[in-house]
Short mmCIF file of C-alpha atoms in Angstrom, two decimals:
data_model
loop_
_atom_site.label_atom_id
_atom_site.label_comp_id
_atom_site.label_asym_id
_atom_site.label_seq_id
_atom_site.Cartn_x
_atom_site.Cartn_y
_atom_site.Cartn_z
CA UNK R 1 114.29 111.63 74.50
CA UNK R 2 112.20 112.62 77.43
CA UNK R 3 111.57 115.04 80.01
CA UNK R 4 114.34 116.15 82.31
CA UNK R 5 116.57 118.71 83.59
CA UNK R 6 119.81 119.68 81.82
CA UNK R 7 122.14 121.29 82.52
CA UNK R 8 122.91 124.78 81.37
CA UNK R 9 126.93 123.98 80.72
CA UNK R 10 125.15 120.79 78.78
CA UNK R 11 122.91 122.66 76.67
CA UNK R 12 125.94 125.23 75.88
CA UNK R 13 128.00 122.40 74.66
CA UNK R 14 125.21 120.29 72.89
CA UNK R 15 123.15 122.54 70.96
CA UNK R 16 122.26 125.53 69.55
CA UNK R 17 119.65 127.73 70.74
CA UNK R 18 118.18 131.21 69.59
CA UNK R 19 116.01 133.57 71.72
CA UNK R 20 112.24 133.52 70.76
CA UNK R 21 112.11 137.52 71.51
CA UNK R 22 108.72 138.25 69.79
CA UNK R 23 107.00 138.85 73.09
CA UNK R 24 110.30 141.16 74.78
CA UNK R 25 109.73 142.71 71.39
CA UNK R 26 106.14 144.23 72.27
CA UNK R 27 107.10 144.30 76.10
CA UNK R 28 104.67 141.43 76.88
CA UNK R 29 105.71 138.96 79.67
CA UNK R 30 108.13 136.44 79.18
CA UNK R 31 110.22 135.09 76.73
CA UNK R 32 111.68 131.71 76.03
CA UNK R 33 114.77 129.61 74.23
CA UNK R 34 114.27 127.21 71.32
CA UNK R 35 116.84 124.70 71.11
CA UNK R 36 117.73 121.82 69.22
CA UNK R 37 119.27 119.16 70.83
CA UNK R 38 121.73 116.87 69.37
CA UNK R 39 120.28 113.44 68.38
CA UNK R 40 117.05 114.22 68.28
CA UNK R 41 115.99 113.87 64.30
CA UNK R 42 115.53 117.92 63.91
CA UNK R 43 112.77 117.82 66.73
CA UNK R 44 113.16 121.21 67.59
CA UNK R 45 112.51 121.01 71.62
CA UNK R 46 111.40 124.29 74.00
CA UNK R 47 113.98 124.98 76.49
CA UNK R 48 113.43 127.27 79.12
CA UNK R 49 116.31 128.53 81.83
CA UNK R 50 115.81 128.93 85.41
CA UNK R 51 117.83 130.80 88.38
CA UNK R 52 119.38 127.10 88.73
CA UNK R 53 120.87 127.16 85.43
CA UNK R 54 118.99 124.25 84.73
CA UNK R 55 116.44 123.38 82.02
CA UNK R 56 112.93 121.34 81.63
CA UNK R 57 112.68 119.42 78.34
CA UNK R 58 109.44 117.79 77.77
CA UNK R 59 109.70 115.40 74.97
CA UNK R 60 107.44 116.18 71.30
CA UNK R 61 105.93 112.90 71.87
CA UNK R 62 102.98 113.69 68.85
CA UNK R 63 103.35 113.18 65.33
CA UNK R 64 100.32 113.83 63.25
CA UNK R 65 98.34 110.81 64.07
CA UNK R 66 98.29 111.34 67.42
CA UNK R 67 97.31 114.43 66.91
CA UNK R 68 94.81 114.14 64.95
CA UNK R 69 93.36 111.56 67.36
CA UNK R 70 93.32 114.16 69.71
CA UNK R 71 91.67 116.66 67.69
CA UNK R 72 89.33 114.00 67.00
CA UNK R 73 88.75 112.83 70.65
CA UNK R 74 89.18 116.26 71.95
CA UNK R 75 85.93 116.92 69.26
CA UNK R 76 83.84 113.83 69.81
CA UNK R 77 82.56 113.54 73.08
CA UNK R 78 79.34 113.27 74.61
CA UNK R 79 77.84 116.10 72.53
CA UNK R 80 76.95 114.73 69.08
CA UNK R 81 75.51 111.50 70.95
CA UNK R 82 73.19 113.73 73.89
CA UNK R 83 72.76 117.26 72.64
CA UNK R 84 70.18 116.76 69.69
CA UNK R 85 67.56 116.18 71.97
CA UNK R 86 67.92 119.51 73.57
CA UNK R 87 68.64 122.00 70.25
CA UNK R 88 65.82 120.29 69.03
CA UNK R 89 63.88 120.84 71.81
CA UNK R 90 65.14 125.21 71.62
CA UNK R 91 64.82 125.93 68.23
CA UNK R 92 61.41 123.67 67.94
CA UNK R 93 61.59 121.80 64.12
CA UNK R 94 63.75 119.55 62.68
CA UNK R 95 64.77 121.51 59.58
CA UNK R 96 65.86 124.56 61.74
CA UNK R 97 67.82 121.73 63.98
CA UNK R 98 69.49 120.61 60.92
CA UNK R 99 70.85 124.41 60.31
CA UNK R 100 72.05 125.18 63.40
CA UNK R 101 74.40 122.37 62.90
CA UNK R 102 75.39 123.39 59.73
CA UNK R 103 76.14 126.98 60.82
CA UNK R 104 78.19 125.70 64.01
CA UNK R 105 80.23 123.49 61.71
CA UNK R 106 80.85 126.71 59.12
CA UNK R 107 81.34 129.08 61.95
CA UNK R 108 84.06 126.25 63.68
CA UNK R 109 85.86 125.80 60.04
CA UNK R 110 86.35 129.31 60.19
CA UNK R 111 87.73 129.37 63.62
CA UNK R 112 90.27 126.66 63.54
CA UNK R 113 91.82 128.32 60.00
CA UNK R 114 92.30 131.26 62.07
CA UNK R 115 93.68 129.48 65.61
CA UNK R 116 95.93 127.36 62.46
CA UNK R 117 97.60 130.84 61.45
CA UNK R 118 97.62 131.54 65.17
CA UNK R 119 99.20 128.24 66.10
CA UNK R 120 101.72 128.40 63.47
CA UNK R 121 102.59 131.67 63.49
CA UNK R 122 103.74 131.62 67.21
CA UNK R 123 103.98 127.64 67.77
CA UNK R 124 104.46 127.21 71.64
CA UNK R 125 101.99 125.63 74.20
CA UNK R 126 99.07 127.20 75.66
CA UNK R 127 96.57 128.43 72.91
CA UNK R 128 95.23 132.26 73.66
CA UNK R 129 97.88 132.70 76.50
CA UNK R 130 100.23 132.89 73.58
CA UNK R 131 98.27 135.11 71.42
CA UNK R 132 96.46 137.49 73.83
CA UNK R 133 99.83 138.30 75.24
CA UNK R 134 101.57 139.08 71.82
CA UNK R 135 98.18 140.52 70.85
CA UNK R 136 97.68 142.97 73.64
CA UNK R 137 100.85 143.59 75.63
CA UNK R 138 99.38 146.16 77.97
CA UNK R 139 98.29 146.30 81.17
CA UNK R 140 100.97 143.88 81.25
CA UNK R 141 99.45 140.32 80.92
CA UNK R 142 96.20 141.93 81.75
CA UNK R 143 94.26 139.54 79.26
CA UNK R 144 96.35 136.53 79.03
CA UNK R 145 95.97 136.06 82.94
CA UNK R 146 92.04 136.73 83.10
CA UNK R 147 92.02 134.37 80.15
CA UNK R 148 93.85 131.65 81.99
CA UNK R 149 91.55 132.05 85.35
CA UNK R 150 88.68 131.38 83.24
CA UNK R 151 89.66 128.63 80.96
CA UNK R 152 91.48 127.01 83.57
CA UNK R 153 88.74 127.91 86.66
CA UNK R 154 84.98 127.60 84.62
CA UNK R 155 85.13 125.97 80.63
CA UNK R 156 87.89 123.39 81.32
CA UNK R 157 86.06 121.85 84.43
CA UNK R 158 82.74 122.61 82.86
CA UNK R 159 82.94 121.15 79.90
CA UNK R 160 84.73 118.19 81.11
CA UNK R 161 82.13 117.68 84.36
CA UNK R 162 79.32 117.70 81.68
CA UNK R 163 81.29 114.98 79.78
CA UNK R 164 81.98 113.12 82.68
CA UNK R 165 78.32 113.13 83.27
CA UNK R 166 76.68 112.20 80.23
CA UNK R 167 79.57 108.58 80.76
CA UNK R 168 77.32 107.81 83.55
CA UNK R 169 74.70 108.28 82.00
CA UNK R 170 75.06 105.83 79.22
CA UNK R 171 76.66 103.32 81.76
CA UNK R 172 73.81 103.67 84.10
CA UNK R 173 71.67 103.58 80.67
CA UNK R 174 73.72 100.22 79.86
CA UNK R 175 73.26 98.60 83.54
CA UNK R 176 69.56 98.95 84.05
CA UNK R 177 68.85 98.93 80.25
CA UNK R 178 66.76 102.22 79.96
CA UNK R 179 67.93 105.59 80.25
CA UNK R 180 68.57 107.08 83.85
CA UNK R 181 65.90 109.32 85.22
CA UNK R 182 65.74 111.11 88.29
CA UNK R 183 66.25 108.65 91.20
CA UNK R 184 70.06 107.48 89.29
CA UNK R 185 70.91 111.08 88.93
CA UNK R 186 73.41 111.13 91.91
CA UNK R 187 75.00 107.61 90.82
CA UNK R 188 75.70 109.54 87.44
CA UNK R 189 77.75 111.73 89.55
CA UNK R 190 79.12 109.53 91.46
CA UNK R 191 80.14 107.21 88.26
CA UNK R 192 81.88 110.94 86.34
CA UNK R 193 83.74 111.18 89.55
CA UNK R 194 85.08 108.14 88.96
CA UNK R 195 85.77 108.98 85.95
CA UNK R 196 87.63 112.12 86.08
CA UNK R 197 89.66 110.62 89.03
CA UNK R 198 90.49 108.18 86.48
CA UNK R 199 91.55 109.74 83.33
CA UNK R 200 93.52 112.32 86.11
CA UNK R 201 95.95 109.18 87.47
CA UNK R 202 95.85 107.82 83.74
CA UNK R 203 97.36 111.18 82.72
CA UNK R 204 100.07 111.14 85.47
CA UNK R 205 101.08 107.85 85.83
CA UNK R 206 101.33 106.41 82.86
CA UNK R 207 101.06 108.92 80.17
CA UNK R 208 101.77 107.12 77.14
CA UNK R 209 99.45 104.37 77.95
CA UNK R 210 97.16 107.66 78.65
CA UNK R 211 98.12 108.78 75.12
CA UNK R 212 97.72 105.18 73.54
CA UNK R 213 94.48 104.56 74.73
CA UNK R 214 93.45 107.86 73.80
CA UNK R 215 93.84 106.52 70.62
CA UNK R 216 92.12 103.13 70.91
CA UNK R 217 88.90 105.27 71.86
CA UNK R 218 89.18 107.76 69.05
CA UNK R 219 88.99 104.92 66.54
CA UNK R 220 85.28 103.71 68.81
CA UNK R 221 84.08 107.19 69.09
CA UNK R 222 84.67 107.04 64.86
CA UNK R 223 83.31 103.63 64.25
CA UNK R 224 80.26 104.55 66.78
CA UNK R 225 79.51 107.42 64.24
CA UNK R 226 79.57 105.27 61.06
CA UNK R 227 77.32 103.39 62.50
CA UNK R 228 74.71 105.56 63.58
CA UNK R 229 75.45 106.86 59.79
CA UNK R 230 74.86 103.45 58.95
CA UNK R 231 71.75 102.19 60.48
CA UNK R 232 70.37 106.05 59.15
CA UNK R 233 71.11 104.85 55.61
CA UNK R 234 69.52 101.41 56.03
CA UNK R 235 66.33 103.35 57.35
CA UNK R 236 66.42 105.25 54.47
CA UNK R 237 65.90 102.30 52.53
CA UNK R 238 62.98 101.25 55.23
CA UNK R 239 65.58 98.46 55.70
CA UNK R 240 64.86 98.64 59.83
CA UNK R 241 62.00 96.56 61.31
CA UNK R 242 60.65 99.63 62.38
CA UNK R 243 59.33 102.13 59.92
CA UNK R 244 61.09 105.21 58.76
CA UNK R 245 60.46 108.09 60.60
CA UNK R 246 58.54 111.60 59.10
CA UNK R 247 60.85 113.68 60.76
CA UNK R 248 61.68 115.87 57.85
CA UNK R 249 58.25 115.91 56.52
CA UNK R 250 57.07 120.11 56.81
CA UNK R 251 60.66 120.11 58.58
CA UNK R 252 60.65 123.54 59.99
CA UNK R 253 56.69 124.01 61.77
CA UNK R 254 57.20 124.87 65.00
CA UNK R 255 60.65 127.19 64.69
CA UNK R 256 61.73 128.87 67.04
CA UNK R 257 61.46 132.83 66.89
CA UNK R 258 63.70 133.79 69.94
CA UNK R 259 66.76 134.92 69.93
CA UNK R 260 67.56 133.06 73.16
CA UNK R 261 66.83 129.91 72.01
CA UNK R 262 69.30 129.85 69.36
CA UNK R 263 71.98 131.17 71.21
CA UNK R 264 71.26 127.86 73.52
CA UNK R 265 71.31 126.00 71.10
CA UNK R 266 74.49 127.73 69.48
CA UNK R 267 76.23 127.17 72.60
CA UNK R 268 75.95 122.69 72.17
CA UNK R 269 76.26 122.51 68.78
CA UNK R 270 80.24 124.58 69.65
CA UNK R 271 80.42 122.65 72.29
CA UNK R 272 79.58 119.21 70.09
CA UNK R 273 82.69 121.28 68.51
CA UNK R 274 84.76 122.09 70.60
CA UNK R 275 88.09 120.63 70.70
CA UNK R 276 89.86 121.69 67.45
CA UNK R 277 91.94 123.97 69.80
CA UNK R 278 93.71 121.42 71.63
CA UNK R 279 96.74 121.08 70.40
CA UNK R 280 97.23 125.07 70.06
CA UNK R 281 97.75 124.32 74.12
CA UNK R 282 99.90 121.73 73.58
CA UNK R 283 102.10 122.49 70.31
CA UNK R 284 105.42 122.18 72.20
CA UNK R 285 105.30 118.12 72.46
CA UNK R 286 103.27 118.20 68.73
CA UNK R 287 106.72 117.63 66.09
CA UNK R 288 107.26 119.50 63.32
CA UNK R 289 103.90 121.83 64.58
CA UNK R 290 104.05 124.16 61.55
CA UNK R 291 103.44 121.25 59.62
CA UNK R 292 101.12 118.97 61.42
CA UNK R 293 98.99 121.36 63.70
CA UNK R 294 97.00 122.68 60.54
CA UNK R 295 96.67 119.23 58.88
CA UNK R 296 96.10 117.69 61.95
CA UNK R 297 93.47 120.15 63.18
CA UNK R 298 91.52 120.80 60.26
CA UNK R 299 91.21 117.65 58.26
CA UNK R 300 90.65 115.81 61.94
CA UNK R 301 87.77 119.00 62.39
CA UNK R 302 86.67 118.10 58.98
CA UNK R 303 86.24 114.47 59.24
CA UNK R 304 84.29 114.98 62.61
CA UNK R 305 82.04 117.73 60.90
CA UNK R 306 80.96 115.30 57.71
CA UNK R 307 80.35 112.89 60.36
CA UNK R 308 77.80 114.92 62.68
CA UNK R 309 75.14 116.07 60.38
CA UNK R 310 75.25 112.34 58.48
CA UNK R 311 74.80 111.25 62.18
CA UNK R 312 71.78 113.61 62.76
CA UNK R 313 69.98 113.06 60.10
CA UNK R 314 70.42 109.49 60.96
CA UNK R 315 68.94 110.39 64.05
CA UNK R 316 65.59 111.69 62.57
CA UNK R 317 65.09 108.79 59.78
CA UNK R 318 65.14 106.58 62.54
CA UNK R 319 63.50 108.39 65.26
CA UNK R 320 60.99 110.79 64.88
CA UNK R 321 60.78 114.46 67.03
CA UNK R 322 58.67 113.03 70.16
CA UNK R 323 60.99 110.51 70.52
CA UNK R 324 63.40 112.52 70.37
CA UNK R 325 63.03 115.02 72.83
CA UNK R 326 61.71 112.05 75.18
CA UNK R 327 64.81 110.86 74.83
CA UNK R 328 66.79 113.79 76.67
CA UNK R 329 70.60 112.99 77.01
CA UNK R 330 70.44 109.07 75.83
CA UNK R 331 69.35 110.24 71.92
CA UNK R 332 71.84 107.69 70.71
CA UNK R 333 70.93 104.46 73.21
CA UNK R 334 67.49 105.42 72.21
CA UNK R 335 68.44 105.55 68.78
CA UNK R 336 70.22 102.10 68.79
CA UNK R 337 67.18 100.33 71.07
CA UNK R 338 64.59 101.34 68.29
CA UNK R 339 67.09 99.92 65.14
CA UNK R 340 68.48 96.73 67.41
CA UNK R 341 67.26 94.26 69.35
CA UNK R 342 66.77 95.38 73.38
CA UNK R 343 70.03 93.43 73.78
CA UNK R 344 71.85 95.54 71.29
CA UNK R 345 70.29 99.03 71.93
CA UNK R 346 70.05 99.29 75.33
CA UNK R 347 73.17 97.11 76.61
CA UNK R 348 75.78 96.98 74.32
CA UNK R 349 75.81 100.31 72.35
CA UNK R 350 74.92 102.38 75.64
CA UNK R 351 78.46 100.75 76.74
CA UNK R 352 80.26 101.92 74.02
CA UNK R 353 79.06 105.63 73.71
CA UNK R 354 79.66 105.58 77.92
CA UNK R 355 83.92 104.46 76.29
CA UNK R 356 83.34 107.21 73.42
CA UNK R 357 82.31 109.60 76.38
CA UNK R 358 85.28 109.02 78.50
CA UNK R 359 88.06 108.80 75.36
CA UNK R 360 86.85 112.52 75.79
CA UNK R 361 87.51 113.28 79.40
CA UNK R 362 90.47 112.11 78.25
CA UNK R 363 91.86 114.05 75.83
CA UNK R 364 89.96 116.82 78.27
CA UNK R 365 92.13 116.18 80.88
CA UNK R 366 95.39 116.35 78.69
CA UNK R 367 94.87 119.67 77.41
CA UNK R 368 93.37 121.57 80.75
CA UNK R 369 96.75 120.33 82.47
CA UNK R 370 98.73 121.46 79.95
CA UNK R 371 97.31 124.96 79.97
CA UNK R 372 97.54 124.50 84.16
CA UNK R 373 101.41 124.12 83.65
CA UNK R 374 102.04 126.31 81.20
CA UNK R 375 100.20 128.99 82.94
CA UNK R 376 102.51 128.17 86.29
CA UNK R 377 105.26 128.74 84.30
CA UNK R 378 104.60 131.68 83.52
CA UNK R 379 103.97 132.84 86.63
CA UNK R 380 99.93 133.02 86.32
CA UNK R 381 99.06 130.94 89.61
CA UNK R 382 100.14 130.88 93.17
CA UNK R 383 102.32 127.26 94.21
CA UNK R 384 104.47 128.35 90.31
CA UNK R 385 107.33 125.21 91.64
CA UNK R 386 104.73 122.50 91.99
CA UNK R 387 102.38 122.90 89.49
CA UNK R 388 104.16 124.45 86.89
CA UNK R 389 106.65 121.03 87.64
CA UNK R 390 107.28 117.92 85.78
CA UNK R 391 107.32 114.57 87.50
CA UNK R 392 110.46 113.12 87.28
CA UNK R 393 109.91 109.67 87.26
CA UNK R 394 106.35 109.73 85.88
CA UNK R 395 107.51 112.74 83.53
CA UNK R 396 104.11 113.95 83.50
CA UNK R 397 102.71 117.58 85.45
CA UNK R 398 101.18 115.58 88.14
CA UNK R 399 100.30 118.32 90.10
CA UNK R 400 98.53 120.36 87.38
CA UNK R 401 96.54 117.45 86.17
CA UNK R 402 95.57 117.33 90.45
CA UNK R 403 94.01 120.41 90.44
CA UNK R 404 92.53 119.48 87.02
CA UNK R 405 90.91 116.81 88.44
CA UNK R 406 90.06 118.69 91.86
CA UNK R 407 87.91 121.73 89.57
CA UNK R 408 85.61 119.05 87.52
CA UNK R 409 84.80 116.81 90.49
CA UNK R 410 83.33 120.40 92.19
CA UNK R 411 81.50 121.26 88.74
CA UNK R 412 80.33 117.51 88.69
CA UNK R 413 78.86 117.67 92.49
CA UNK R 414 77.72 121.64 92.51
CA UNK R 415 74.43 122.44 90.21
CA UNK R 416 71.49 120.95 91.64
CA UNK R 417 70.40 118.41 90.12
CA UNK R 418 67.25 118.81 86.89
CA UNK R 419 69.51 120.89 84.43
CA UNK R 420 72.54 120.60 85.37
CA UNK R 421 74.36 119.48 82.23
CA UNK R 422 72.48 122.66 80.40
CA UNK R 423 74.21 125.13 83.04
CA UNK R 424 77.47 123.59 82.76
CA UNK R 425 77.70 123.94 78.95
CA UNK R 426 76.37 127.11 79.00
CA UNK R 427 78.44 128.94 81.53
CA UNK R 428 81.53 126.79 80.23
CA UNK R 429 80.82 128.22 76.49
CA UNK R 430 80.68 131.71 77.73
CA UNK R 431 84.35 132.73 78.41
CA UNK R 432 85.40 130.35 75.93
CA UNK R 433 83.38 132.85 73.25
CA UNK R 434 84.49 136.04 74.38
CA UNK R 435 88.41 134.75 74.30
CA UNK R 436 88.25 132.98 71.40
CA UNK R 437 86.85 136.49 69.69
CA UNK R 438 89.74 138.46 71.30
CA UNK R 439 91.86 136.22 70.30
CA UNK R 440 91.00 136.34 66.36
CA UNK R 441 91.34 140.66 66.98
CA UNK R 442 94.43 140.08 68.52
CA UNK R 443 95.22 137.83 65.38
CA UNK R 444 94.13 141.10 62.64
CA UNK R 445 95.91 143.37 65.12
CA UNK R 446 98.93 141.02 64.87
CA UNK R 447 98.97 141.54 61.03
CA UNK R 448 100.05 145.30 61.35
CA UNK R 449 102.06 144.87 64.41
CA UNK R 450 104.20 142.45 63.40
CA UNK R 451 104.59 142.00 59.81
CA UNK R 452 107.64 140.13 60.10
CA UNK R 453 106.00 137.58 62.19
CA UNK R 454 106.19 134.50 59.51
CA UNK R 455 103.13 133.34 58.87
CA UNK R 456 102.95 129.53 57.13
CA UNK R 457 99.13 129.22 57.01
CA UNK R 458 97.17 132.77 56.67
CA UNK R 459 93.56 132.53 57.00
CA UNK R 460 90.89 134.33 54.90
CA UNK R 461 89.43 137.77 56.36
CA UNK R 462 86.02 136.82 55.82
CA UNK R 463 86.39 133.82 58.21
CA UNK R 464 87.76 136.10 60.81
CA UNK R 465 85.01 138.45 60.71
CA UNK R 466 82.72 135.70 60.92
CA UNK R 467 84.31 134.39 63.83
CA UNK R 468 84.17 137.77 65.98
CA UNK R 469 80.85 138.61 64.75
CA UNK R 470 79.64 135.13 65.64
CA UNK R 471 81.77 135.83 69.37
CA UNK R 472 79.78 139.20 69.66
CA UNK R 473 76.13 137.38 69.13
CA UNK R 474 77.56 133.97 71.69
CA UNK R 475 78.54 137.39 74.40
CA UNK R 476 75.41 139.03 74.20
CA UNK R 477 72.11 137.22 73.28
CA UNK R 478 72.53 135.15 76.14
CA UNK R 479 70.95 137.77 77.84
CA UNK R 480 67.17 138.05 76.12
CA UNK R 481 64.94 136.92 77.68
CA UNK R 482 63.77 132.80 76.53
CA UNK R 483 60.60 131.99 75.41
CA UNK R 484 58.74 129.55 77.57
CA UNK R 485 58.32 127.89 81.03
CA UNK R 486 61.08 129.25 84.10
CA UNK R 487 63.45 126.85 84.91
CA UNK R 488 64.97 126.01 88.09
CA UNK R 489 68.26 127.82 87.03
CA UNK R 490 67.80 131.13 86.04
CA UNK R 491 68.31 131.94 81.89
CA UNK R 492 71.06 134.90 83.18
CA UNK R 493 72.86 132.58 85.20
CA UNK R 494 75.48 131.03 83.72
CA UNK R 495 76.65 133.87 81.76
CA UNK R 496 76.57 136.36 84.79
CA UNK R 497 78.54 134.15 86.62
CA UNK R 498 81.02 134.17 83.74
CA UNK R 499 81.24 137.66 83.64
CA UNK R 500 81.33 138.11 87.65
CA UNK R 501 84.57 135.47 87.68
CA UNK R 502 86.05 137.77 84.57
CA UNK R 503 85.45 140.69 86.93
CA UNK R 504 87.08 139.11 89.84
CA UNK R 505 90.37 138.15 87.89
CA UNK R 506 91.54 141.06 87.33
CA UNK R 507 92.11 142.63 91.24
CA UNK R 508 93.78 138.49 91.09
CA UNK R 509 95.49 139.72 88.23
CA UNK R 510 97.23 142.77 90.11
CA UNK R 511 98.61 140.85 93.38
CA UNK R 512 99.59 138.17 91.33
CA UNK R 513 101.27 140.37 88.38
CA UNK R 514 102.38 143.34 89.70
CA UNK R 515 102.27 143.17 93.67
CA UNK R 516 103.74 139.79 93.72
CA UNK R 517 105.73 140.08 90.34
CA UNK R 518 104.61 136.49 89.43
CA UNK R 519 106.29 136.74 85.92
CA UNK R 520 109.53 138.12 87.19
CA UNK R 521 110.12 135.47 89.17
CA UNK R 522 108.26 132.69 86.74
CA UNK R 523 109.81 129.87 85.66
CA UNK R 524 110.89 131.57 82.13
CA UNK R 525 112.38 134.95 83.63
CA UNK R 526 115.15 134.30 81.91
CA UNK R 527 118.08 135.48 84.44
CA UNK R 528 121.16 134.56 81.72
CA UNK R 529 122.30 135.50 78.58
CA UNK R 530 123.28 133.34 76.08
CA UNK R 531 127.39 132.52 75.56
CA UNK R 532 129.57 135.00 72.63
CA UNK R 533 129.63 132.83 69.96
CA UNK R 534 126.71 130.59 70.25
CA UNK R 535 123.77 131.37 68.01
#
């Protein structure tokens, strides 16, 4: 079955449907109808009534392996190939750099478990928007609205911009045979612009092909990490033509004592692990989400975590700390140049790493467009008749994809040269962590206020507390002044910009929700009741 408009009368005749009334009972923004359509082999489709008595149905085209490919593809991006040098530079020592990666993995696994409980309890696309809506019903839709604007305008486009720029870094590396620097930075950004445009066009004009390409590039990413681990193993046995480094000798020498350094490092680690919530934004397109969501998300994160830790060990086995710092965002390229010949290390492997980063942009574009699409249908965004529409010819949210592409492009060209990658990660990470923490707080609230909700997956209280504590840490400490020389972008610029945008979202909420009655005029505002006798 494909996305289409189905007359309401036909739905009444061919499908049994019932209200999903959780949000109505809690006084929150809207309610939906869940329908099981004949001939779809038991796959449930989310169907939404509109004033013209038609519904739009998005096909559940993602199975367990496609879902896991999206999760792994969203997690493995530019971070593991580009951020080890920045993390080492922040924390000061090899041992602490490894510790930060392990701490990030533990907190990410706890956060993933919490999101699996939320996603299976409220199996509907939208992610935090849905969870905040149920947990914090008053003021009406305030937190979901602020979240949507923050993630749409800051978190998603900044992350996609960072990955796109790194794609440019590695393509320039492959073309020139040496790490890009200085004069070629705008070349990298130009390639990044082309990447976000191509990803938007692929998802807009041939969505099934885009998903297949995501799956293929996910395999490429995993094979690259496996190759890095293999090279590190050979290097550990002194099997390379270069001697093994002594990076782990006196591993904690030079460790930083400044709290801001660890926040900066953790932002980059969490950026590398980010993506395990990607399926929560598109659950409506996942087959059997209650079963497949935990398996795909947790399985993908665990597999990626193992590869990440071993890859970092491999980097330090082959390269010295000085070589890693000098590589900046091209660590993986320098790693393969050292391990192999110049042709493989400076041309072939960097091209594949660029493709891996491209795959991450492709996965992120999918998730970003779905958040815009759902937010428009809920009535949170203006021009909802366009942003919340599905193009019948291409079976994709064309306008939502266009907005995602334009915002990502703005973040690529906006930051000043020199430290753009750091700034993009920091400004995108700040609101993300604020809403991660609020969502897990909301989970604990819903355990008390919505005891009747089925919870097929339930996480431990200790995991929830650790996630909330990490969120508080990540939101407070960025305002602590770091040690070292001043940079062209002040240390407080990224978190302050994020906070100012969140604050500015409140009057926008008042205009869109209170004055313009966006929720009451939304695609999901039900204007008809089901016929008597239909259950």
